[in-house]
PDB file of C-alpha atoms in Angstrom:
ATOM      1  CA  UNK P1202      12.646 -16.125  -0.664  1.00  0.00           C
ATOM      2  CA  UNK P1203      13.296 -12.743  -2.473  1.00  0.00           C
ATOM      3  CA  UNK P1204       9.905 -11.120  -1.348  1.00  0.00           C
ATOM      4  CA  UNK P1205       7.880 -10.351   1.509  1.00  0.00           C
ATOM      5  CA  UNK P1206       6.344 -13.480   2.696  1.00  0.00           C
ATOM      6  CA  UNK P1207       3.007 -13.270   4.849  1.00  0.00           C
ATOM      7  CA  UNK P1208       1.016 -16.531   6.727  1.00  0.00           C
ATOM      8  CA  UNK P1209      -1.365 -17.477   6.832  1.00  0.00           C
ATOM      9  CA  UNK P1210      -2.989 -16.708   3.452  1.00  0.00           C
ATOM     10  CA  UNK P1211      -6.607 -16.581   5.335  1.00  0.00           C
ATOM     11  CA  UNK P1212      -7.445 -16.974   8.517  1.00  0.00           C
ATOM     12  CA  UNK P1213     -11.177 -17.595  10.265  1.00  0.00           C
ATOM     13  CA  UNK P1214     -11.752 -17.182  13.802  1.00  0.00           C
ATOM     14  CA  UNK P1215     -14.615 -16.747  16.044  1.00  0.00           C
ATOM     15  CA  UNK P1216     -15.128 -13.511  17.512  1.00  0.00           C
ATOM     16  CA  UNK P1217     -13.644 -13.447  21.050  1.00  0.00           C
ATOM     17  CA  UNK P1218     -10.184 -15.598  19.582  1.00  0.00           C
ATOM     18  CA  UNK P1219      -6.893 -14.328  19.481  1.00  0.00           C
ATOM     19  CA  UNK P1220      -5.295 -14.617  16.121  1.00  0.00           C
ATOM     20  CA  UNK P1221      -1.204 -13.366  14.747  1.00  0.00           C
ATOM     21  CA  UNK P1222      -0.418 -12.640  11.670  1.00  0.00           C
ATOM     22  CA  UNK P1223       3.479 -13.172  10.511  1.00  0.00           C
ATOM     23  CA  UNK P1224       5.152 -11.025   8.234  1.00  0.00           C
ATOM     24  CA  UNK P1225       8.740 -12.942   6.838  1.00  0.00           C
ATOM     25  CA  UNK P1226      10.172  -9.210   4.972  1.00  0.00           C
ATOM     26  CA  UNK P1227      12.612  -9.040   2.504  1.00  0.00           C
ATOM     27  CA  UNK P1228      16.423 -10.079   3.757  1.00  0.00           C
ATOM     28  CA  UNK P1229      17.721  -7.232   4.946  1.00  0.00           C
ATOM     29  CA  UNK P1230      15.234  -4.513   5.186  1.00  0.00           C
ATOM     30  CA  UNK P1231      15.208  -2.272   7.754  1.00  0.00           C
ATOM     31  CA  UNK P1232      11.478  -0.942   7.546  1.00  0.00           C
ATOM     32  CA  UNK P1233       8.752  -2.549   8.117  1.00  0.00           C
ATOM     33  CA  UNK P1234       4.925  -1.970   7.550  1.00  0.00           C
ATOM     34  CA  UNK P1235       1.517  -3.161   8.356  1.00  0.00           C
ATOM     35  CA  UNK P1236      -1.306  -2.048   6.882  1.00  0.00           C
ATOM     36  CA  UNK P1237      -4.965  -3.197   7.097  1.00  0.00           C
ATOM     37  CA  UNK P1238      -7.512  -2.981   4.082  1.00  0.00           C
ATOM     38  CA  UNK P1239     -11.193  -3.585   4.436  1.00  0.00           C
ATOM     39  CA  UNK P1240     -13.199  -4.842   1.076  1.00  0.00           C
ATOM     40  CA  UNK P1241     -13.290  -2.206  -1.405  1.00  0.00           C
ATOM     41  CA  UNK P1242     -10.666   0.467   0.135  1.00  0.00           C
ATOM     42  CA  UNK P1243      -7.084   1.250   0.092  1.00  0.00           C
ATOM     43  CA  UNK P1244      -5.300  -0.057   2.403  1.00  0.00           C
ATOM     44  CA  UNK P1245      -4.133   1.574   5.834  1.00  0.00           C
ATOM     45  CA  UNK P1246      -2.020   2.209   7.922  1.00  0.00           C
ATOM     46  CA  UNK P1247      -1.222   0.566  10.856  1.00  0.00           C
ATOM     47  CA  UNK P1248       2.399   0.426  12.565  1.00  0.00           C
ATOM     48  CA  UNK P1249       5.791   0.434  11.528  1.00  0.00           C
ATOM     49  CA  UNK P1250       9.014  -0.782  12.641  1.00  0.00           C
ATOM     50  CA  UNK P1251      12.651   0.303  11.717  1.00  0.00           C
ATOM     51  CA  UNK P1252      14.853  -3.336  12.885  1.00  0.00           C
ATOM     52  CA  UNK P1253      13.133  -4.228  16.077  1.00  0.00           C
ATOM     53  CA  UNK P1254      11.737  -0.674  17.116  1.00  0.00           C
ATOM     54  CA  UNK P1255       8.427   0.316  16.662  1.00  0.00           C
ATOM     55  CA  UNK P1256       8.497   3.909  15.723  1.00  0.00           C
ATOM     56  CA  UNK P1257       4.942   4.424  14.778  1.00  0.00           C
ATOM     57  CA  UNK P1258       1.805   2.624  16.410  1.00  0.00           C
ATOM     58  CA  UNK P1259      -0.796   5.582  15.811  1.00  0.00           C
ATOM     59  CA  UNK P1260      -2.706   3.368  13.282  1.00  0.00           C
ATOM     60  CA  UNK P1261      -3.261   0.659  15.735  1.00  0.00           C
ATOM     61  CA  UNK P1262      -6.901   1.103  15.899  1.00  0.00           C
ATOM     62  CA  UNK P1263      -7.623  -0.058  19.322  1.00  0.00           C
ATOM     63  CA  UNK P1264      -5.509  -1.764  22.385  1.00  0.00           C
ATOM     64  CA  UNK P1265      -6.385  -5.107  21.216  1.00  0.00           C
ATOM     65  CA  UNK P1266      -3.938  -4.969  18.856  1.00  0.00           C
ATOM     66  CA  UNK P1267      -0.174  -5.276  18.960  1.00  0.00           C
ATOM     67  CA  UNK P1268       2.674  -5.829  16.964  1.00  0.00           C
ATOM     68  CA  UNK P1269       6.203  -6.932  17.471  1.00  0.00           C
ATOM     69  CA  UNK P1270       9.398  -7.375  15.262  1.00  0.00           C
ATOM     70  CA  UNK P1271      12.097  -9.002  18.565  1.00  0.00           C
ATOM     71  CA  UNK P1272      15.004  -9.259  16.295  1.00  0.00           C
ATOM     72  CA  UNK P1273      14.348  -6.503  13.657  1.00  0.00           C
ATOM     73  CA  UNK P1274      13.296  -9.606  10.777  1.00  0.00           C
ATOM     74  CA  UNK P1275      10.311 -11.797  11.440  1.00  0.00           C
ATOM     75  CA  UNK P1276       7.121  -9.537  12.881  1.00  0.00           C
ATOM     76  CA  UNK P1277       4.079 -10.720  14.130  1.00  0.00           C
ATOM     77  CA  UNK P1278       0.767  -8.753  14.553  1.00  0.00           C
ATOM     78  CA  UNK P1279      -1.325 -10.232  17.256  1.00  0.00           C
ATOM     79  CA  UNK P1280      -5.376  -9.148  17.488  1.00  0.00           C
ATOM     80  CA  UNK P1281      -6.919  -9.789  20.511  1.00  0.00           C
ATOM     81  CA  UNK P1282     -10.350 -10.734  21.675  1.00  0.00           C
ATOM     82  CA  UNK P1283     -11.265 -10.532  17.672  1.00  0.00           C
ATOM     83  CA  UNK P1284     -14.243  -8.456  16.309  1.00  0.00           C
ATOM     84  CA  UNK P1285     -16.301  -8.805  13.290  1.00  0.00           C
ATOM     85  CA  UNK P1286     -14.809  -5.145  12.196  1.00  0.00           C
ATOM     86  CA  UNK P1287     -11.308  -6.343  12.372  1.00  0.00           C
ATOM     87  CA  UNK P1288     -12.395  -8.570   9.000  1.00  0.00           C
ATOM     88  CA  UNK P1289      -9.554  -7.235   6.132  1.00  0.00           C
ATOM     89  CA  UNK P1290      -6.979  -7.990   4.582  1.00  0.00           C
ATOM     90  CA  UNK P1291      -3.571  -7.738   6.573  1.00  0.00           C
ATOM     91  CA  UNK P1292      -0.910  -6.236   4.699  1.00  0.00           C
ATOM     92  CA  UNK P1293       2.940  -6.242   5.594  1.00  0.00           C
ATOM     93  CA  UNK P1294       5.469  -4.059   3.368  1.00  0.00           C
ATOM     94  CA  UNK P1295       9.360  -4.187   3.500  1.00  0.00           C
ATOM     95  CA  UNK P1296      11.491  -1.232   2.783  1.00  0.00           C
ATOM     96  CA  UNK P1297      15.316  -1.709   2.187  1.00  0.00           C
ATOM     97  CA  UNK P1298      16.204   2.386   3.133  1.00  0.00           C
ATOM     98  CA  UNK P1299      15.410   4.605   5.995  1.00  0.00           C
ATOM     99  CA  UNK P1300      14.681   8.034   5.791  1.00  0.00           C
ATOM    100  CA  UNK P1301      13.187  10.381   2.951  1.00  0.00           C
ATOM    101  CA  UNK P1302      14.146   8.045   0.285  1.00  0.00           C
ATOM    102  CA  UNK P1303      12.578   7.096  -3.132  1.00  0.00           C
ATOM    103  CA  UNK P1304      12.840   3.798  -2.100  1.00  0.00           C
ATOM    104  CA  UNK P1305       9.366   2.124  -2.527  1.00  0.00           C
ATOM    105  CA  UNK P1306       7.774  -0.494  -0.356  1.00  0.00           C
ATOM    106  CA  UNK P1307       7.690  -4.334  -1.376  1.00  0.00           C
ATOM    107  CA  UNK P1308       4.135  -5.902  -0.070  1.00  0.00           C
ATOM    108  CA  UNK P1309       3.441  -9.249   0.697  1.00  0.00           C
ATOM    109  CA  UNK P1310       0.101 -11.227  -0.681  1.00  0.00           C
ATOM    110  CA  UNK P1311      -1.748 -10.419   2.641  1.00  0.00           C
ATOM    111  CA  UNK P1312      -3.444 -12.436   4.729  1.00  0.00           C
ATOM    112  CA  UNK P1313      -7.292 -12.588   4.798  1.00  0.00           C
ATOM    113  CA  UNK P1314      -8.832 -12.622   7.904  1.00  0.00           C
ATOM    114  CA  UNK P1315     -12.745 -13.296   8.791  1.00  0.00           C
ATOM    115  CA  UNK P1316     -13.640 -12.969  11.743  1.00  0.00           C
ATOM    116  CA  UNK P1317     -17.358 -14.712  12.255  1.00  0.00           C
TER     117      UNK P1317
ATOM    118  CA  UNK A1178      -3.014  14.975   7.283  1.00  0.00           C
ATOM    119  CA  UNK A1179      -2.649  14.129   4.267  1.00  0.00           C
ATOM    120  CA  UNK A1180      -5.254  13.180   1.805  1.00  0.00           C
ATOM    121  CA  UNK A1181      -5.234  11.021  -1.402  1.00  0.00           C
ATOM    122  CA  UNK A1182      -8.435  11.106  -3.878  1.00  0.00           C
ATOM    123  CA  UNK A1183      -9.474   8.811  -6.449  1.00  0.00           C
ATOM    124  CA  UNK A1184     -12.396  10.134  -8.201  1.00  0.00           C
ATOM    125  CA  UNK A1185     -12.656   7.014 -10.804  1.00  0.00           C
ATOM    126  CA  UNK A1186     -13.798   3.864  -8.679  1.00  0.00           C
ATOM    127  CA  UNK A1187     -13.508   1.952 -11.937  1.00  0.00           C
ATOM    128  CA  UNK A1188     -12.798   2.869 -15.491  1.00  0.00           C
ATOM    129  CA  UNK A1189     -12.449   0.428 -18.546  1.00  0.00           C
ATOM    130  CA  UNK A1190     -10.575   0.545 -21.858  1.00  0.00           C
ATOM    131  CA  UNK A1191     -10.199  -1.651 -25.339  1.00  0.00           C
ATOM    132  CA  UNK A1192      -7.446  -3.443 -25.161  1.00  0.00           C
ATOM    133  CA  UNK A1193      -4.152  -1.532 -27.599  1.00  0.00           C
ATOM    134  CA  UNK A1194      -6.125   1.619 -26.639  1.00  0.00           C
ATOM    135  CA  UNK A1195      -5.162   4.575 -24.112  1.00  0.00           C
ATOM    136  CA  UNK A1196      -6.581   4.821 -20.517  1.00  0.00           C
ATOM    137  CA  UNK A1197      -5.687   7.424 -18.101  1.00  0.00           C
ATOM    138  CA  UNK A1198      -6.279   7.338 -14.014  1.00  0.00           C
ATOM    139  CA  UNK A1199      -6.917  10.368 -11.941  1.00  0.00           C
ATOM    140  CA  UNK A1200      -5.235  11.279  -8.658  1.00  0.00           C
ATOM    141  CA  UNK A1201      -5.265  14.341  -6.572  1.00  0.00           C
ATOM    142  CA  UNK A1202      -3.619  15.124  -3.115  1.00  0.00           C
ATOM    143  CA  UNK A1203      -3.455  17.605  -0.503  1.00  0.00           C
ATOM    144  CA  UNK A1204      -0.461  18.154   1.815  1.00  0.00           C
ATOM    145  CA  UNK A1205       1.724  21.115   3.040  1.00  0.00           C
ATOM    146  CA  UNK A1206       5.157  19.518   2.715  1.00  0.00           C
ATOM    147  CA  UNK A1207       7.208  20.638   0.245  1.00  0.00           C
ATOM    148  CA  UNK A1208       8.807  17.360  -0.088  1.00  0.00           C
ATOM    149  CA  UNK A1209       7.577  14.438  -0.838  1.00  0.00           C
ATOM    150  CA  UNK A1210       7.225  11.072  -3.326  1.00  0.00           C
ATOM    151  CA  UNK A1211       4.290   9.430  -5.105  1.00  0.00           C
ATOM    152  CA  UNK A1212       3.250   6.268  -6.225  1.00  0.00           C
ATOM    153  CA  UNK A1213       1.113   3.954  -8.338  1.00  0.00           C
ATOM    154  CA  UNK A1214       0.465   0.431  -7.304  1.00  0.00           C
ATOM    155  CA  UNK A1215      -1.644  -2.025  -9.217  1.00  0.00           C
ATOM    156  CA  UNK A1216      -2.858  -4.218  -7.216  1.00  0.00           C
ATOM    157  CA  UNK A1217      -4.328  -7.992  -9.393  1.00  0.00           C
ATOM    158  CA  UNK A1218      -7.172 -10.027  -7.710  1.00  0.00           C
ATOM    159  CA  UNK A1219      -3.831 -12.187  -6.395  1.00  0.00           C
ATOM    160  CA  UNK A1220      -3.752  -9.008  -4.043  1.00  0.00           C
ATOM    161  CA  UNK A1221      -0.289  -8.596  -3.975  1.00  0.00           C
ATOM    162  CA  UNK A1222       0.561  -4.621  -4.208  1.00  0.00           C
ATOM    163  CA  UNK A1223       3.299  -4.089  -6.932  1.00  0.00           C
ATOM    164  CA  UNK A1224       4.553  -0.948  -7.593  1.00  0.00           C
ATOM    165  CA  UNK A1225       4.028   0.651 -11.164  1.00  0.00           C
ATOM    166  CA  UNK A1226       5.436   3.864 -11.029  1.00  0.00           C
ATOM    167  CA  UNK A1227       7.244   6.106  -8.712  1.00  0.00           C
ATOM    168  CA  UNK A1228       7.510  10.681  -8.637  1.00  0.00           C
ATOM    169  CA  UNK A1229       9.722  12.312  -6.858  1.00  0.00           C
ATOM    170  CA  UNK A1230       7.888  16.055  -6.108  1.00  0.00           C
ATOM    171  CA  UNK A1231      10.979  17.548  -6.647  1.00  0.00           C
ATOM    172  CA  UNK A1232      11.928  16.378 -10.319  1.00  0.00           C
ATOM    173  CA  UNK A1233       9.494  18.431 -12.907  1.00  0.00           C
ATOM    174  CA  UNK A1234      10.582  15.692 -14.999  1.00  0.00           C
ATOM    175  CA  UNK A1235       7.174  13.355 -15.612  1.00  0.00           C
ATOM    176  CA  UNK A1236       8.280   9.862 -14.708  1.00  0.00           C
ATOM    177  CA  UNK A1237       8.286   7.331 -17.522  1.00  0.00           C
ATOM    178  CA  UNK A1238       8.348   3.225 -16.777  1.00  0.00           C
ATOM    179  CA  UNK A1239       7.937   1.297 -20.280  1.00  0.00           C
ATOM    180  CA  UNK A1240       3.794   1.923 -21.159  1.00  0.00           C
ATOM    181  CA  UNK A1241       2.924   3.574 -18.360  1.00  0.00           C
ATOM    182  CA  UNK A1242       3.402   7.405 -17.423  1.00  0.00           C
ATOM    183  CA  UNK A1243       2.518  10.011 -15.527  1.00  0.00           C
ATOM    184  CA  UNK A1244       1.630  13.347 -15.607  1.00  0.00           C
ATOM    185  CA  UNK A1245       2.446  15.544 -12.155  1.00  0.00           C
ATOM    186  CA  UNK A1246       0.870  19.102 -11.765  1.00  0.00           C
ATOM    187  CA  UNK A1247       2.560  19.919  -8.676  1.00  0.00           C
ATOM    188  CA  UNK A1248       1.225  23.612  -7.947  1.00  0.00           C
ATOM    189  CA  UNK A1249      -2.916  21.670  -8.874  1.00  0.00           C
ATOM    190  CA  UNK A1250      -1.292  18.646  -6.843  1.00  0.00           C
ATOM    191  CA  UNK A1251      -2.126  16.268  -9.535  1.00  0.00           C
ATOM    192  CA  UNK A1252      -0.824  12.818 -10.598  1.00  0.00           C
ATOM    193  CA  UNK A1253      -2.902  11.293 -13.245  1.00  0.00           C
ATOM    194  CA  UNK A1254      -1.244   7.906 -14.687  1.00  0.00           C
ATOM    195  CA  UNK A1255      -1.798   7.218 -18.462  1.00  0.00           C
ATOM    196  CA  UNK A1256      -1.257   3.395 -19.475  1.00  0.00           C
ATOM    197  CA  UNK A1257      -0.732   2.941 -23.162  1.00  0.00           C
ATOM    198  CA  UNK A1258      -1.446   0.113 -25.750  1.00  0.00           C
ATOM    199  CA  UNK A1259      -3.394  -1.365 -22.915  1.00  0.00           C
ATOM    200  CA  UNK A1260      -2.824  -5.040 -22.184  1.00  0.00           C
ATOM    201  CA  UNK A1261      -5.509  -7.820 -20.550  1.00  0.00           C
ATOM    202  CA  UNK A1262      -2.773  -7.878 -17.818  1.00  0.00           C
ATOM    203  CA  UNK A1263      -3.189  -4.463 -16.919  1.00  0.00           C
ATOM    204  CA  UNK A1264      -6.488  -5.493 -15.416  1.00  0.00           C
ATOM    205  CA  UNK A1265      -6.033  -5.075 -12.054  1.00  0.00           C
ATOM    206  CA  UNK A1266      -6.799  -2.021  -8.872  1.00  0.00           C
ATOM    207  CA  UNK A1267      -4.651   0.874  -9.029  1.00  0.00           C
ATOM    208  CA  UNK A1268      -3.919   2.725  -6.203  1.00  0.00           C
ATOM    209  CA  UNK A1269      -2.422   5.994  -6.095  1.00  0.00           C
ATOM    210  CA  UNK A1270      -0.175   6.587  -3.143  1.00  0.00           C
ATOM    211  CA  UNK A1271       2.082   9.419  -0.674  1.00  0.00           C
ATOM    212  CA  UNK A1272       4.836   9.596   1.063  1.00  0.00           C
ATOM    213  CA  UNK A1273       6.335  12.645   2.576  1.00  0.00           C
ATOM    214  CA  UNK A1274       8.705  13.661   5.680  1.00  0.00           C
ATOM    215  CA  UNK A1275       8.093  12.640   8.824  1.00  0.00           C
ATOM    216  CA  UNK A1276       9.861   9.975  11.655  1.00  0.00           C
ATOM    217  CA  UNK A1277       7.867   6.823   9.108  1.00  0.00           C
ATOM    218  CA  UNK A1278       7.814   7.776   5.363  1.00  0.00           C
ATOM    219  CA  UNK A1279       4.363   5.526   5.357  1.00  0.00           C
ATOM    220  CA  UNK A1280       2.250   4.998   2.317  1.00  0.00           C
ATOM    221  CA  UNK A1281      -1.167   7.236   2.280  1.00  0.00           C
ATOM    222  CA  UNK A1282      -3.614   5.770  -0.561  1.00  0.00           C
ATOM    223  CA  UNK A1283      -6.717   6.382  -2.370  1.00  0.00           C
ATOM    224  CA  UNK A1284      -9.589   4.230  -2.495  1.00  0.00           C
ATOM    225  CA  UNK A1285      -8.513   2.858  -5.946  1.00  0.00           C
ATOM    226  CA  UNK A1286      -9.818   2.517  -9.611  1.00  0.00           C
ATOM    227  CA  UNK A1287     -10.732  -0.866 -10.704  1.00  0.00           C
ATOM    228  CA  UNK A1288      -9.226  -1.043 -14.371  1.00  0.00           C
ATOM    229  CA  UNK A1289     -10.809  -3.418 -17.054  1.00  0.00           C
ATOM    230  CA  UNK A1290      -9.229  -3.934 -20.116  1.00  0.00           C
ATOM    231  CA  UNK A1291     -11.761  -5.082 -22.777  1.00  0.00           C
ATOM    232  CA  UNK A1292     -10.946  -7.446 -25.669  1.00  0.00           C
TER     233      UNK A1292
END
């Protein structure tokens, strides 16, 4: 497809399950963003990957969550042992340029997860 | 850190009239690009507009503007001859140096255009 592509649309799992996101970017980007946003905020930042490394994990707000991106495409962002604060909406951005560039970041429709 | 505010949590205009958004932000880079995204109950982020800090040039995209104050660090977006469309959340957005270039946002202004 010619955007960023995110499954599942919404997701509800008990608190204590495991639960991954998957982020499908653009063809071809090189960066890679996920970004969590709670009801009523903006959303924030989580982790971001440039092809399969993970430069930047400092938004990763506890150990229980991880994220991976194997072969610099497909990335997955696995939550752990679920709480109900980790309800939000999961949001995964492509970039097509690395660097300080004006290029701007293509988002996904999110994926909605309640945890209950 | 950086710090994006958006005093406005909602605003609402007549639709054909003029509405403009508020933004401020704090940083010490010198360098660095800004954004508005609109973001429709569909929740996909698309972007609306995009600054560059270093262009004094305010950036134009079809109806909507901006107006940058660099030295008050201010980026106000003005939407003209509103549209039922432009319903939506706007979020005003930074990027600056660093090993990431990711997004900072505000909290957002819920925009309703009135009939």
């Amino acid at each position: 497809g010619a955007g960023v592509s995110q499954s599942p649309r919404y997701k509800v799992a008990k608190r204590g399950q495991d639960v991954a996101l998957r982020c499908d970017p653009i063809s071809g980007h090189v960066s890679l963003f996920w970004y969590q946003q709670a009801l009523g905020q903006g959303p924030e930042f989580l982790t971001y990957f440039q092809n399969e490394a993970q430069l930047d994990k400092s938004g990763l707000p506890s150990d229980r969550f991880f994220a991976e991106r194997p072969e610099g495409s497909v990335s997955t962002l696995k939550i752990q042992r679920t709480q109900q604060e980790d309800s939000a909406v999961y949001l995964c951005a492509s970039r097509g340029g690395v660097g300080m560039s004006n290029q701007p970041q293509h988002f996904g429709d999110g994926t909605r997860l309640s945890i209950l | 850190a950086q710090t994006v505010t958006q005093s406005q949590p909602e605003m609402s205009v007549q639709e054909a009239e003029t509405v403009t958004l508020s933004c401020t932000y704090d940083t010490s880079e010198s360098d660095y690009y800004l954004f508005w995204y609109k973001q429709p109950p569909s929740r996909q982020m698309i972007l609306v507009i995009r600054q560059e800090a270093y262009k004094q040039q305010n950036a134009t995209e079809n109806r909507f503007s901006v107006n940058f104050q660099k030295a008050a660090k201010s980026f106000s977006l003005k939407i003209s001859d509103s549209q039922l469309g432009d319903a939506a959340m706007y979020f005003c957005a930074y990027t600056g140096g660093g090993s990431n270039y990711k997004l900072t946002f505000g909290k957002g202004t819920l925009l309703t255009v009135n009939p």
